[in-house]
Steps between C-alpha positions, in 0.01 A plus 500: 500500500530773763446860398581821686206683345228522760186710486517815708243538780480868397382431144653589165740793488547723202864583446437762235415817688373800310765772464451809712438821306806724496491826693661799326812617685682831482875510565584793728876451546767242415854466638767241421795393720785272389684305775765265361310251276157599632276772366214627716214694342265695729177605329233706674164444331140599556167347401141533617580305820786732602878531476742211516874441472626227268857384579664284232835324545673395176797261521635382164154510338317333791243735650325494836235758586321601818218751523426700814213730581659846505344595834585176683751540784816294443 
């Protein structure tokens, strides 16, 4: 019998990573734009590491989010 399970040369890997502690965030401003079936939510937030912009696109209940450092040049 041939098996596809082969030992890794890098040793055992643990697939259960410890969760990162959450960082408290403060919402500074939120704006919402509706374009046809899409809703875009722009949220400016701040935490101990600085300000960041969270852009969320909602299309029929499906959400995609990107987060950008507020001071990064686009």
